[in-house]
């Protein structure tokens, strides 16, 4: 129950944070703070108010936005996994690729960069350049 409420809350805050109203409100607060400077003689307390306020808001927004982005990222990964799983000719080894280490991902990225370069050189663009197809070709040529 609490998770659901926090999930909805974080999603709404994340969407609001990127709105024109949120920017306008933040801008107005800064303008009012600057205008109030001479009234408070640019005191340490005057500076502390804006520093504390912005620090607290930033600290809280990091967690709220990160939660919202993580949920979106997981949803996208699930959708991509479904597309890979249901596509003929797609390399099924790429399903759940996000669980690999950075080094493993780098190896696969370099390999696909190589395949992209090979595809550009060939005239038949409809030719398969999947990881599985490339492995087959490598085995046949060795």
Coordinates of C-alpha atoms in Angstrom, one line a residue:
X1 CA 0.0 0.0 0.0
X2 CA 2.7 2.5 1.0
X3 CA 4.8 1.4 -2.0
X4 CA 1.8 2.1 -4.4
X5 CA 1.2 5.5 -2.8
X6 CA 4.9 6.5 -3.0
X7 CA 5.1 5.2 -6.6
X8 CA 2.1 7.4 -7.7
X9 CA 3.5 10.3 -5.7
X10 CA 7.0 10.0 -7.2
X11 CA 5.6 9.8 -10.7
X12 CA 3.5 12.9 -10.3
X13 CA 6.3 14.9 -8.7
X14 CA 8.7 13.8 -11.5
X15 CA 6.2 14.9 -14.2
X16 CA 5.5 18.2 -12.4
X17 CA 9.3 18.9 -11.9
X18 CA 9.8 19.2 -15.6
X19 CA 6.8 21.4 -16.2
X20 CA 6.7 25.1 -17.1
X21 CA 4.8 25.8 -13.8
X22 CA 7.6 24.2 -11.7
X23 CA 10.3 26.2 -13.5
X24 CA 8.3 29.4 -13.2
X25 CA 7.7 28.8 -9.5
X26 CA 11.4 28.2 -8.9
X27 CA 12.3 31.2 -10.9
X28 CA 9.9 33.4 -9.0
X29 CA 11.3 32.2 -5.7
X30 CA 14.8 33.1 -6.8
X31 CA 13.7 36.5 -8.0
X32 CA 11.9 37.2 -4.7
X33 CA 14.9 36.0 -2.8
X34 CA 17.2 38.3 -4.7
X35 CA 14.8 41.3 -4.3
X36 CA 14.7 40.6 -0.5
X37 CA 18.5 40.8 -0.3
X38 CA 18.7 44.5 0.5
X39 CA 15.9 44.2 3.0
X40 CA 17.9 41.6 5.0
X41 CA 21.2 43.3 4.2
X42 CA 22.5 40.2 2.3
X43 CA 23.0 38.6 5.7
X44 CA 24.3 35.1 6.3
X45 CA 20.8 34.1 7.4
X46 CA 19.4 35.4 4.1
X47 CA 21.9 33.3 2.2
X48 CA 21.3 30.3 4.4
X49 CA 17.6 30.3 3.7
X50 CA 18.1 29.8 -0.1
X51 CA 21.0 27.4 0.4
X52 CA 19.0 25.2 2.8
X53 CA 15.8 25.3 0.7
X54 CA 17.5 24.4 -2.5
X55 CA 19.6 21.6 -0.9
X56 CA 16.6 20.0 0.7
X57 CA 14.5 20.2 -2.5
X58 CA 17.4 18.8 -4.6
X59 CA 18.1 16.0 -2.2
X60 CA 14.4 14.9 -2.2
X61 CA 14.0 15.3 -6.0
X62 CA 17.0 13.0 -6.6
X63 CA 15.2 10.1 -5.0
X64 CA 11.8 10.8 -6.4
X65 CA 13.0 11.2 -10.0
X66 CA 15.4 8.2 -9.7
X67 CA 12.5 6.0 -8.6
X68 CA 10.4 7.2 -11.5
X69 CA 13.2 6.6 -14.0
X70 CA 14.0 3.2 -12.7
X71 CA 10.4 2.1 -13.1
X72 CA 10.4 3.5 -16.7
X73 CA 13.7 1.8 -17.5
X74 CA 12.5 -1.6 -16.2
X75 CA 9.3 -1.3 -18.3
X76 CA 11.3 -0.5 -21.4
X77 CA 13.6 -3.4 -20.8
X78 CA 10.6 -5.8 -20.4
X79 CA 9.1 -4.5 -23.7
X80 CA 12.4 -4.9 -25.5
X81 CA 12.8 -8.4 -24.1
X82 CA 9.4 -9.3 -25.4
X83 CA 10.2 -7.9 -28.8
X84 CA 13.4 -9.9 -29.0
X85 CA 11.8 -13.0 -27.7
X86 CA 9.0 -12.8 -30.3
X87 CA 11.1 -11.8 -33.3
X88 CA 12.3 -14.4 -35.8
X89 CA 15.9 -14.0 -36.6
X90 CA 16.7 -11.9 -33.5
X91 CA 19.4 -13.1 -31.2
X92 CA 17.7 -14.5 -28.1
X93 CA 21.1 -14.1 -26.3
X94 CA 20.3 -10.4 -26.0
X95 CA 17.3 -11.0 -23.8
X96 CA 18.2 -9.7 -20.3
X97 CA 21.4 -8.2 -21.5
X98 CA 21.2 -5.5 -18.9
X99 CA 22.3 -8.1 -16.3
X100 CA 25.8 -8.4 -17.9
X101 CA 28.8 -6.6 -16.6
X102 CA 30.1 -3.4 -18.2
X103 CA 33.1 -5.3 -19.7
X104 CA 30.7 -7.9 -21.3
X105 CA 28.5 -5.2 -22.6
X106 CA 31.6 -3.4 -24.1
X107 CA 32.6 -6.6 -25.9
X108 CA 29.1 -7.0 -27.4
X109 CA 29.0 -3.3 -28.3
X110 CA 32.3 -3.5 -30.2
X111 CA 31.0 -6.6 -32.0
X112 CA 27.8 -4.8 -33.1
X113 CA 29.8 -1.8 -34.2
X114 CA 31.8 -4.2 -36.3
X115 CA 28.6 -5.8 -37.7
X116 CA 27.3 -2.3 -38.5
X117 CA 30.4 -1.5 -40.4
X118 CA 30.1 -4.7 -42.3
X119 CA 26.5 -4.0 -43.2
X120 CA 27.4 -0.6 -44.6
X121 CA 30.0 -2.3 -46.9
X122 CA 27.5 -4.8 -48.2
X123 CA 24.9 -3.9 -50.8
X124 CA 22.2 -6.2 -49.5
X125 CA 20.8 -4.3 -46.5
X126 CA 18.2 -7.0 -45.8
X127 CA 20.9 -9.5 -45.0
X128 CA 20.9 -10.7 -41.4
X129 CA 23.5 -9.3 -39.1
X130 CA 22.4 -10.8 -35.8
X131 CA 24.8 -12.0 -33.2
X132 CA 23.7 -15.6 -33.8
X133 CA 24.2 -15.3 -37.6
X134 CA 27.6 -13.8 -37.1
X135 CA 28.6 -16.7 -34.8
X136 CA 27.5 -19.2 -37.4
X137 CA 29.6 -17.4 -40.1
X138 CA 32.6 -17.4 -37.8
X139 CA 32.3 -21.1 -37.1
X140 CA 32.0 -21.9 -40.8
X141 CA 35.0 -19.8 -41.7
X142 CA 37.3 -21.3 -39.1

